[in-house]
Coordinates of C-alpha atoms and ligand atoms in Angstrom, one line a residue:
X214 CA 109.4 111.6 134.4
X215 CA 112.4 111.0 132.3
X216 CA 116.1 109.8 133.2
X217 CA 117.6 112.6 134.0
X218 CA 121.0 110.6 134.4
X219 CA 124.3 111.7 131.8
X220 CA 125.0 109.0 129.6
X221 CA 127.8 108.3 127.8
X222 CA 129.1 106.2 124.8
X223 CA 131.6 105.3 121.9
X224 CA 129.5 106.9 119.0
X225 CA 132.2 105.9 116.9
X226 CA 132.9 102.7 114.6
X227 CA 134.4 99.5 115.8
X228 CA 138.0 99.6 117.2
X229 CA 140.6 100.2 116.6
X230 CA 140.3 103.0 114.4
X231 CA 142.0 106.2 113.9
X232 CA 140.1 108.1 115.7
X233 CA 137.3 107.3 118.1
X234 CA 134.3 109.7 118.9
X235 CA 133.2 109.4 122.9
X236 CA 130.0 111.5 123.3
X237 CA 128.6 112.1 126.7
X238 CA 124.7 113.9 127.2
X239 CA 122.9 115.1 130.0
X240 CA 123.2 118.1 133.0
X241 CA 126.6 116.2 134.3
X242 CA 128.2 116.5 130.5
X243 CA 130.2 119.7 131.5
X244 CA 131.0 118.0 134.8
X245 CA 132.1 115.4 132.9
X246 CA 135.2 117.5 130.9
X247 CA 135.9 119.6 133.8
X248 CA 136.9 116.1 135.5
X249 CA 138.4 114.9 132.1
X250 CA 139.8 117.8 130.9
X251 CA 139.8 120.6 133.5
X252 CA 137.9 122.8 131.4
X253 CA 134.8 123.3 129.4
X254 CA 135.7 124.5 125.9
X255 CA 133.9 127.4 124.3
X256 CA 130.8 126.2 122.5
X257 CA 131.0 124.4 119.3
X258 CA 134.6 125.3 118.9
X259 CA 136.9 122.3 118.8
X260 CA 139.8 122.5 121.6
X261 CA 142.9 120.7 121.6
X262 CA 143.3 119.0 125.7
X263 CA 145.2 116.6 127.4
X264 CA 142.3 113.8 128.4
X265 CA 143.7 112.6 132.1
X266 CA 142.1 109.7 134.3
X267 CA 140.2 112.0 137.6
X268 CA 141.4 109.6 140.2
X269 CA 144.8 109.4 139.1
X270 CA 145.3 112.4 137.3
X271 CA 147.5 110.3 134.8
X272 CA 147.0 111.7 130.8
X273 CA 144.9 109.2 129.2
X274 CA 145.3 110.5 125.5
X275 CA 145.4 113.8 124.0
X276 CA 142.0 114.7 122.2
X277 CA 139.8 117.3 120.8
X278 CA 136.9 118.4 122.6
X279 CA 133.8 119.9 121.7
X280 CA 130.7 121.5 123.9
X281 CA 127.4 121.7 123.2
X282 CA 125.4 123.3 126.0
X283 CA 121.8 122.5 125.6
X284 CA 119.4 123.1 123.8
X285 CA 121.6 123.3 120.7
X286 CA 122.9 120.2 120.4
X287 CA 121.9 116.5 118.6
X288 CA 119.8 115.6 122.2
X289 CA 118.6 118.8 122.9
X290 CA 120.5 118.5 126.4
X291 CA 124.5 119.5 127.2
X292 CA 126.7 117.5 125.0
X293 CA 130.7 116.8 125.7
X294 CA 131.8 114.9 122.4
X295 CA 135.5 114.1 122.6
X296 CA 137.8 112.9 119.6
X297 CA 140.4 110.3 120.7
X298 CA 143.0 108.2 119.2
X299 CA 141.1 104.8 118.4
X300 CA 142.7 102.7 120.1
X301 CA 141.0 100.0 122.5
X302 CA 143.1 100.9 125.9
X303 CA 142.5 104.5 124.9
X304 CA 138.7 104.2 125.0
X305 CA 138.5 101.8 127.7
X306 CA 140.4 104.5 130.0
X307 CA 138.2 107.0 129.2
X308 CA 135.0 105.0 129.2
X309 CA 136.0 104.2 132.5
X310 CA 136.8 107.3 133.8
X311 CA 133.6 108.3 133.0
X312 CA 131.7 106.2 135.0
X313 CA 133.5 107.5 137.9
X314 CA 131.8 110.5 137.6
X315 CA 128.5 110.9 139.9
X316 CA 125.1 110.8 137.9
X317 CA 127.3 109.5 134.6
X318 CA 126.4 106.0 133.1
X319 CA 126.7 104.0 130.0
X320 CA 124.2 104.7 127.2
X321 CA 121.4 101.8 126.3
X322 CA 121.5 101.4 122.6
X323 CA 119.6 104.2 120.8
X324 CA 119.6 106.4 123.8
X325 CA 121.1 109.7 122.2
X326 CA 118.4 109.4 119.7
X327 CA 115.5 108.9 122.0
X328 CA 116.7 112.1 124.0
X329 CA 117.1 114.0 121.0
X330 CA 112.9 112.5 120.0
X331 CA 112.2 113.3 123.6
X332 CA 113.5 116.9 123.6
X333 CA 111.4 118.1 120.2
X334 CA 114.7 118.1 118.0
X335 CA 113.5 115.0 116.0
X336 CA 110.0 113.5 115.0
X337 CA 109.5 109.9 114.8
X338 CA 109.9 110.2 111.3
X339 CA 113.0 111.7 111.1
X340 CA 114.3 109.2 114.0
X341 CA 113.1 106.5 111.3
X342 CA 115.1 108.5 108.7
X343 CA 118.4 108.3 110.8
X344 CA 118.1 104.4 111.2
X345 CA 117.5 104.6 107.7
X346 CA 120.6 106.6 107.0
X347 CA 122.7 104.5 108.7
X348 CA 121.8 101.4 107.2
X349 CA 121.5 102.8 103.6
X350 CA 123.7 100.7 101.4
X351 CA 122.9 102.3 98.3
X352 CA 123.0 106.1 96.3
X353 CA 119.2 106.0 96.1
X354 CA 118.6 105.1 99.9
X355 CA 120.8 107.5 100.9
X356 CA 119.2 109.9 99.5
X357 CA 115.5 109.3 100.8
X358 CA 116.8 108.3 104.0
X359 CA 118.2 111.8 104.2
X360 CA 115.1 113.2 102.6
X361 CA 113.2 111.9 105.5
X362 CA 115.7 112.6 108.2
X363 CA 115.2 116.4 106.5
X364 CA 111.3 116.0 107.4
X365 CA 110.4 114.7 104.1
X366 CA 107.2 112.8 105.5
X367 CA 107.2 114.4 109.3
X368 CA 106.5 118.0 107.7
X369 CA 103.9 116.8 105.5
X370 CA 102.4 115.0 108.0
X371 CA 102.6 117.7 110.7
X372 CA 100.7 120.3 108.2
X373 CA 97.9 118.2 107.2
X374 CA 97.4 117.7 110.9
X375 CA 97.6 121.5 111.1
X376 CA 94.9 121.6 108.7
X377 CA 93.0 118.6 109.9
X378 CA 92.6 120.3 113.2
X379 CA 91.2 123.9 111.7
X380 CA 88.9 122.0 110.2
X381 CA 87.8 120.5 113.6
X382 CA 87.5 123.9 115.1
X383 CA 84.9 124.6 112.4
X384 CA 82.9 121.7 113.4
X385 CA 83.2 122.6 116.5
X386 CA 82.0 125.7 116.5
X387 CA 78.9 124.8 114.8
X388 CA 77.9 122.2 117.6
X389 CA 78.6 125.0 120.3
X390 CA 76.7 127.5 118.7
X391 CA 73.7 125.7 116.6
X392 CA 71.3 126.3 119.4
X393 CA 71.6 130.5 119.3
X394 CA 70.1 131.8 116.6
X395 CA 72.6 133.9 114.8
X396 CA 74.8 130.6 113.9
X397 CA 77.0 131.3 111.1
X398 CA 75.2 129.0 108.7
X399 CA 78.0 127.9 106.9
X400 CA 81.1 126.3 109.2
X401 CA 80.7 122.9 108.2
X402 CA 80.6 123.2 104.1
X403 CA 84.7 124.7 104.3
X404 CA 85.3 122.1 107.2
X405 CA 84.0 119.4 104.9
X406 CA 85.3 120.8 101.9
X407 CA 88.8 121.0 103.6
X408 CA 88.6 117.2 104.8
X409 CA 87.7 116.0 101.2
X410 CA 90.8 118.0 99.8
X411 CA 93.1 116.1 102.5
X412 CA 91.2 112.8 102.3
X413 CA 91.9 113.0 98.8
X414 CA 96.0 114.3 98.8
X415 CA 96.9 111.7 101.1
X416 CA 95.1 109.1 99.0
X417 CA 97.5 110.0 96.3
X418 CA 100.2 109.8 98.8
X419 CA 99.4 106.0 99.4
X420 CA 99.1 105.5 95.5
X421 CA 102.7 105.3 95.4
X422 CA 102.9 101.1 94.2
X423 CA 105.1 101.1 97.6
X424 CA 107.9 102.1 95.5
X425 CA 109.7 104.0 98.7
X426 CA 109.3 100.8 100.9
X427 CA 110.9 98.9 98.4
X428 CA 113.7 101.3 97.7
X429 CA 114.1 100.7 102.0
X430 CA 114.7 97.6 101.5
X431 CA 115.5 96.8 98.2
X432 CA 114.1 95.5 94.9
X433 CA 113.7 91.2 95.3
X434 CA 115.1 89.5 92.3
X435 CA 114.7 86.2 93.1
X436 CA 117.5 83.3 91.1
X437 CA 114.7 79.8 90.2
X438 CA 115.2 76.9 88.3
X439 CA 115.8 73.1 88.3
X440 CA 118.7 71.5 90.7
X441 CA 122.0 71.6 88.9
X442 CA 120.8 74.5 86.6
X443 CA 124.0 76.8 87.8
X444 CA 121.6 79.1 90.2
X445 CA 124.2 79.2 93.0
X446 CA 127.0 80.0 90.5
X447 CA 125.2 82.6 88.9
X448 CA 124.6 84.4 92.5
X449 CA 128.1 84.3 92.9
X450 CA 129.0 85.8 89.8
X451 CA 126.9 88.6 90.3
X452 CA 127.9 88.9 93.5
X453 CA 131.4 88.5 92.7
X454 CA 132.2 86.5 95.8
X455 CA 131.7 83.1 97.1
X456 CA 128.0 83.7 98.5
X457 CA 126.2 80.6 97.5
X458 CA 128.2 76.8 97.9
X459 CA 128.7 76.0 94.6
X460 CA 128.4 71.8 93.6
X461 CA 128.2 69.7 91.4
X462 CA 125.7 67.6 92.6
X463 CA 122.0 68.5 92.9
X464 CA 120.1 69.8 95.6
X465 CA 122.9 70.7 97.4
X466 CA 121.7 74.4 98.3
X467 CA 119.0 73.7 100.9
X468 CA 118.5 77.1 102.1
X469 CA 117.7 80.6 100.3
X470 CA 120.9 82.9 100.4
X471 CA 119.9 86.2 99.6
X472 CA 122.9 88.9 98.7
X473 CA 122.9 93.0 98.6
X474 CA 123.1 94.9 95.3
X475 CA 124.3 98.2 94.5
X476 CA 123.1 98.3 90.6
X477 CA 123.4 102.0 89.5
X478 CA 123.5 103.1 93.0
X479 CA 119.4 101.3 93.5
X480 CA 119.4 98.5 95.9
X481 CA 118.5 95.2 94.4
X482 CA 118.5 92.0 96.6
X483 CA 119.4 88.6 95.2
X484 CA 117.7 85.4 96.4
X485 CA 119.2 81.8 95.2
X486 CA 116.4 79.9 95.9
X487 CA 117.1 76.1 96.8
X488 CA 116.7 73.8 93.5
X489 CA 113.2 74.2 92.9
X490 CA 112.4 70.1 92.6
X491 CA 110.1 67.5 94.1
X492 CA 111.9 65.3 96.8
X493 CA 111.0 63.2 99.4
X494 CA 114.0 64.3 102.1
X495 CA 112.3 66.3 104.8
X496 CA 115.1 68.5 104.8
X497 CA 115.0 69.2 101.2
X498 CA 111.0 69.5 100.8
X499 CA 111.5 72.5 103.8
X500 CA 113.8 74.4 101.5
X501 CA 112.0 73.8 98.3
X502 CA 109.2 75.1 100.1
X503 CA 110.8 78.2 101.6
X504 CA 112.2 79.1 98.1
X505 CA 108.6 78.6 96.2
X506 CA 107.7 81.2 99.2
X507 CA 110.6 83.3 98.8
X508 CA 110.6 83.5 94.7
X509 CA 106.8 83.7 95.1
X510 CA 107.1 87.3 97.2
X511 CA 109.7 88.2 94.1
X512 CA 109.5 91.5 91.9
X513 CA 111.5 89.5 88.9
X514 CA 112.5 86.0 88.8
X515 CA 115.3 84.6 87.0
X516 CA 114.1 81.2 86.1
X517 CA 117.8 79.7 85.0
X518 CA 118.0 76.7 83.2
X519 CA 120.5 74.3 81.4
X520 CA 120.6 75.8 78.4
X521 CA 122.4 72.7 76.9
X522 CA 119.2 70.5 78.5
X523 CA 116.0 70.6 77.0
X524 CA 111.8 71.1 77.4
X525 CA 112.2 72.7 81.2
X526 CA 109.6 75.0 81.6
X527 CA 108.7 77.5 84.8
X528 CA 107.4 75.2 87.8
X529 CA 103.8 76.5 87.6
X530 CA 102.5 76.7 91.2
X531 CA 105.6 78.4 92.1
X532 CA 105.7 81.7 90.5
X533 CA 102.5 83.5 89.6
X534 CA 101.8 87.7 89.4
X535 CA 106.0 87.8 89.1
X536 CA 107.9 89.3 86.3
X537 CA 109.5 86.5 84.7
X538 CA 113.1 86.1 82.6
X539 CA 114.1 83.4 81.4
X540 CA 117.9 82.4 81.5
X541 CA 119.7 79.9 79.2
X542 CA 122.8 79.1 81.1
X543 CA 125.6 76.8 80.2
X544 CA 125.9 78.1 76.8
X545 CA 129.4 77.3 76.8
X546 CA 128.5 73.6 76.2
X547 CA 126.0 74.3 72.9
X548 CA 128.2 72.8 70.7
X549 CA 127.6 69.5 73.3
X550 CA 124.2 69.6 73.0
X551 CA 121.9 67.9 70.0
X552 CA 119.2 69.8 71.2
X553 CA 120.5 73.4 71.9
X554 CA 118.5 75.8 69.5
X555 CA 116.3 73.0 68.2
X556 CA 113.1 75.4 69.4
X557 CA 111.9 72.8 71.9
X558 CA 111.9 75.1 74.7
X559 CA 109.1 77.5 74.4
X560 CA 109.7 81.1 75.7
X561 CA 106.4 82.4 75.3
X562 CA 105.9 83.1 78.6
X563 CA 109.1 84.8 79.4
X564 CA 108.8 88.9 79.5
X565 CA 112.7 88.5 78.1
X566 CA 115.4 85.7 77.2
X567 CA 119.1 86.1 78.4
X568 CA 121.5 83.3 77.2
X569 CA 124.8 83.5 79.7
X570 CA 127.5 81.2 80.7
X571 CA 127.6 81.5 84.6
X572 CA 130.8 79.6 84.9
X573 CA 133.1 81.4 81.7
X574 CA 130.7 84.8 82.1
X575 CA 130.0 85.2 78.4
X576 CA 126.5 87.3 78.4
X577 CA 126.7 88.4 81.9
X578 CA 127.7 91.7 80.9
X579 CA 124.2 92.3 79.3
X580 CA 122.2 90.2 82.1
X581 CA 123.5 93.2 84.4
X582 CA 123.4 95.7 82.5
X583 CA 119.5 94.3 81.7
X584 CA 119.2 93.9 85.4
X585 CA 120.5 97.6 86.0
X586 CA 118.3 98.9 83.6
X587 CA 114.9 97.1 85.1
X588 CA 116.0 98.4 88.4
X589 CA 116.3 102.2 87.4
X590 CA 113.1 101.8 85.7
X591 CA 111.2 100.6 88.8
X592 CA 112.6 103.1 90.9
X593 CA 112.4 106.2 88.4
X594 CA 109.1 107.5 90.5
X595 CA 110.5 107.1 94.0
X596 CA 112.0 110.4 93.7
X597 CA 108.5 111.6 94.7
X598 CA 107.4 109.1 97.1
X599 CA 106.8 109.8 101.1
X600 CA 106.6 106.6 102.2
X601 CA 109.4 104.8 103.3
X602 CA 107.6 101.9 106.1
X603 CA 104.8 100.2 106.7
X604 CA 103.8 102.2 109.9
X605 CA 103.6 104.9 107.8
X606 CA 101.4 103.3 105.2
X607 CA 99.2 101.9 108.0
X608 CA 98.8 105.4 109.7
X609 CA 97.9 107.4 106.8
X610 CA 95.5 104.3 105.9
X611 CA 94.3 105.1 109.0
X612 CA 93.6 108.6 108.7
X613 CA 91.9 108.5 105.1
X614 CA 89.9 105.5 106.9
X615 CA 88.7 107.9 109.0
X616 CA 88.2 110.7 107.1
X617 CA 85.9 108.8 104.6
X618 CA 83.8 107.9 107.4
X619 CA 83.5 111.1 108.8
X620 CA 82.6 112.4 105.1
X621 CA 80.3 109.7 104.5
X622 CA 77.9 111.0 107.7
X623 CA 74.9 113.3 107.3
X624 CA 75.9 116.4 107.8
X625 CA 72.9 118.5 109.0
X626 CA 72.4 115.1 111.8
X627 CA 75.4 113.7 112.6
X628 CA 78.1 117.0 113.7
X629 CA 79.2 115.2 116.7
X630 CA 79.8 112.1 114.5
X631 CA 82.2 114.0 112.1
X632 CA 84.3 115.9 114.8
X633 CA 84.8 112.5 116.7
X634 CA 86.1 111.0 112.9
X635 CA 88.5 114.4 112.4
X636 CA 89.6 113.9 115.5
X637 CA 90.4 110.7 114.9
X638 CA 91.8 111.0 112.2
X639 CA 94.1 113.9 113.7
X640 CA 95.6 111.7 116.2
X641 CA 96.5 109.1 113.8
X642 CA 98.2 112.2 111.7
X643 CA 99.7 112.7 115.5
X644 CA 101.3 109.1 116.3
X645 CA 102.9 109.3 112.6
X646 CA 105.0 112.2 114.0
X647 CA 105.0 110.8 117.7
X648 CA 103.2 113.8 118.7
X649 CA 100.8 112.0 120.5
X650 CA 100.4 108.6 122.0
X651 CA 103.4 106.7 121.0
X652 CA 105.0 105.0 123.9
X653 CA 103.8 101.6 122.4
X654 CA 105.5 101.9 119.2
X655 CA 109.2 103.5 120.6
X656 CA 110.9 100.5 122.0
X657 CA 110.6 98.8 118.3
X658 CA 111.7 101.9 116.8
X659 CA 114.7 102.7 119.4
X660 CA 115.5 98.8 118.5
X661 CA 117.0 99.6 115.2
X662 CA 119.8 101.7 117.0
X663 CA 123.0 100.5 118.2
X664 CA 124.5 101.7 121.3
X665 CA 126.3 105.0 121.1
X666 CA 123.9 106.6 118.4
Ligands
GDP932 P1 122.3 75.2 91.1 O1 121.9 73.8 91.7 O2 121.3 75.6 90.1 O3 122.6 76.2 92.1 O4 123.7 74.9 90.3 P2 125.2 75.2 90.6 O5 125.5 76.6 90.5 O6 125.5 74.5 91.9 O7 125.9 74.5 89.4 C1 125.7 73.1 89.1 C2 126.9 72.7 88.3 O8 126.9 73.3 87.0 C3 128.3 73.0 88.8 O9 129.1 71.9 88.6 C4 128.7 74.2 88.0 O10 130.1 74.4 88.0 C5 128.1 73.9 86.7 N1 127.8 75.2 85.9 C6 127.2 76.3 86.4 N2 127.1 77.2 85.4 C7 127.8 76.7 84.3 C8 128.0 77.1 82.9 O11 127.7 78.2 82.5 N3 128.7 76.2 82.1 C9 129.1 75.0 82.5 N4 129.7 74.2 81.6 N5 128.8 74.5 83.8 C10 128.2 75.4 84.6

């Protein structure tokens, strides 16, 4: 049975602001502005009214408010938003005057949403999609964030379980009737021949080179090299702010600091890995480790090295399988250098040789620009891809799983055998959406939200 209670919450950002948004959902939400307000406005029409305290009667603020009987509304239940000055007092006064109310309480964090899944007006998907949106930092999430909010994957999803279950009727139908003898012969031949077609479209689904979960979360470019290289101030560069701890003595950045990108409006996440050395402090060996691990899980490295040094090449057991460039920093001090350009360090391995001055910034222009470009190119695809998580990934794994086995079975023996694999394979279709079965998996969905949204 769910909580029928009203809830109520500052949707709006932190204060003080402008404007604050106050929403309140649930069968007490016109209640709640007849006691705030003394009226309920007309729906979805915004009304200009004096918000007052109920046991006091004293004005609070002056606001708009807005109804939204249910069903047409973001939860699917009544919804009272009201728009109020921003300011702290402001909102506690009307937070508390709300809970005054009988049958009124605070909202949990991601309650509006879970209402709004619980009511039909969003899949699971799409409640995915709106965490998404919120957190998208970049253009290009954006966009698929919205996409999937919009039913991008939830659609999809919801028709090949459409399909999926036609199919199963089929089957069906051909175990109920093969003991009469006017049995249409041929059910199972379109049910098969309909599985094989799905099996085979989501399989291209999944043959995506996770492009969309990457965009999620953003391309790794991972910053390597030798202690003392100028890792940390290269991060900060890039970053244009003091990210890293810049020093002049080596080993100093134990940890890995990782930074968010907006490159071209695609999401690329910087790693400065700790000075990738051998040492025998405990402290230091636990973040050369963590940065081998880190650089390792990498879609590009930027292996940066003294340029003015010589002979360093890419620590071997750290980086395999990764896209490698190779940066010659310090350029500034060639002239210094005896062995600057002497063709002692051999770039063969490098997929492409930058040589920048992190501290003056001469050649950083084209690093980004290079950078920009080797992002756009990775993403180009995504524009087509579905898949935006790993549960996603897992479940349609799941279904073709399932759907091979059930193709794989004799089919003038084993009937029951299939049906049990469609319908298997159905329900896994089902949990993508939450149409069926999902309890386990909300509470780590619903943990994405904050409170208010
Ligand atoms: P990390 O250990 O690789 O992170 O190196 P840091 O970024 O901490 O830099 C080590 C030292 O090299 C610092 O004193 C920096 O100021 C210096 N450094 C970094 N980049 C350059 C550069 O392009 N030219 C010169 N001359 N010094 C640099």
């Amino acid at each position: 049975m769910p909580d029928r209670s009203t809830i109520f919450a500052l949707s709006s950002g932190r204060p003080p602001a402008a404007i604050a948004v106050v929403r309140v959902s649930g069968p007490r939400a016109g209640v709640a502005l007849e006691k705030l307000i003394g009226r309920v406005p007309e729906p979805r029409k915004a009304a200009l009214a004096r918000v007052r305290d109920p046991r006091s009667n004293e004005v609070i603020d002056e606001a708009l408010a807005l109804w939204f009987p249910a069903p047409r509304s973001e939860t699917g239940e009544d919804v009272a938003e009201l728009q109020l000055h921003g300011g702290q007092a402001v909102i506690a006064g009307v937070l508390d005057a709300l809970s005054t109310i009988e049958g009124c309480r605070p909202a949990e964090a991601g309650e509006f949403t879970r209402r709004a899944f619980e009511n039909g007006r969003l899949d699971l998907t799409a409640v995915e999609g709106l965490a998404d949106l919120i957190a998208a930092e970049t253009p290009a999430q954006r966009r698929l964030a919205f996409r999937q909010l919009k039913g991008l994957i939830g659609d999809r999803s919801e028709a090949w379980r459409r399909r999926l279950i036609e199919a199963l009727a089929l089957v069906e139908a051909r175990i109920d009737f093969s003991d009469e003898a006017d049995v249409p012969e041929d059910l199972l031949g379109p049910a098969l021949h309909a599985a094989q077609q799905l099996r085979d479209e989501i399989a291209g689904v999944l043959a995506d080179g996770r492009r969309g979960e990457r965009l999620r979360d953003g391309l790794v470019v991972a910053i390597a090299g030798p202690p003392n290289a100028g890792k940390s101030t290269l991060l900060n560069r890039l970053a244009r702010r003091e990210a890293a701890i810049v020093s002049p003595f080596a080993g100093t950045t134990r940890d890995v600091i990782e930074v968010h990108l907006d490159l071209d409006g695609y999401p690329v996440t910087l790693l400065d890995t700790a000075g990738i050395r051998d040492s025998a402090e405990p402290v230091e060996q636990e973040g050369v480790r963590r940065a081998r691990a880190r650089a390792a899980a990498a879609d590009l490295v930027l292996w940066v090295i003294d340029g003015s040094a010589c002979g360093l090449a890419v620590d071997e057991h750290c980086i395999a399988n990764v896209a490698i460039w190779l940066v010659r920093n310090k350029i500034d001090r060639v002239d210094a250098s005896p062995c600057m350009g002497a063709g002692k360090c051999d770039n063969s391995e490098y997929e492409f040789t930058l040589t920048i001055s992190a501290l003056s910034g001469a050649g950083m222009e084209a690093l980004t620009a290079a950078l920009s470009n080797y992002a756009k190119t990775y993403f180009a695809s995504t524009e087509s891809s579905l898949i935006t998580r790993a549960r996603h990934r897992r479940a349609l794994e799941d279904t073709v799983a399932a759907l091979d086995r059930g193709l794989a079975r004799d089919h003038s023996t084993d009937e029951e055998l299939i049906a049990e694999e469609l319908r298997s394979a159905a329900t896994t279709l089902g949990r993508l959406t939450g149409r069926v079965d999902v309890e386990d998996i909300l509470d780590v969905i619903f943990r994405d939200f904050c409170i208010g949204k």
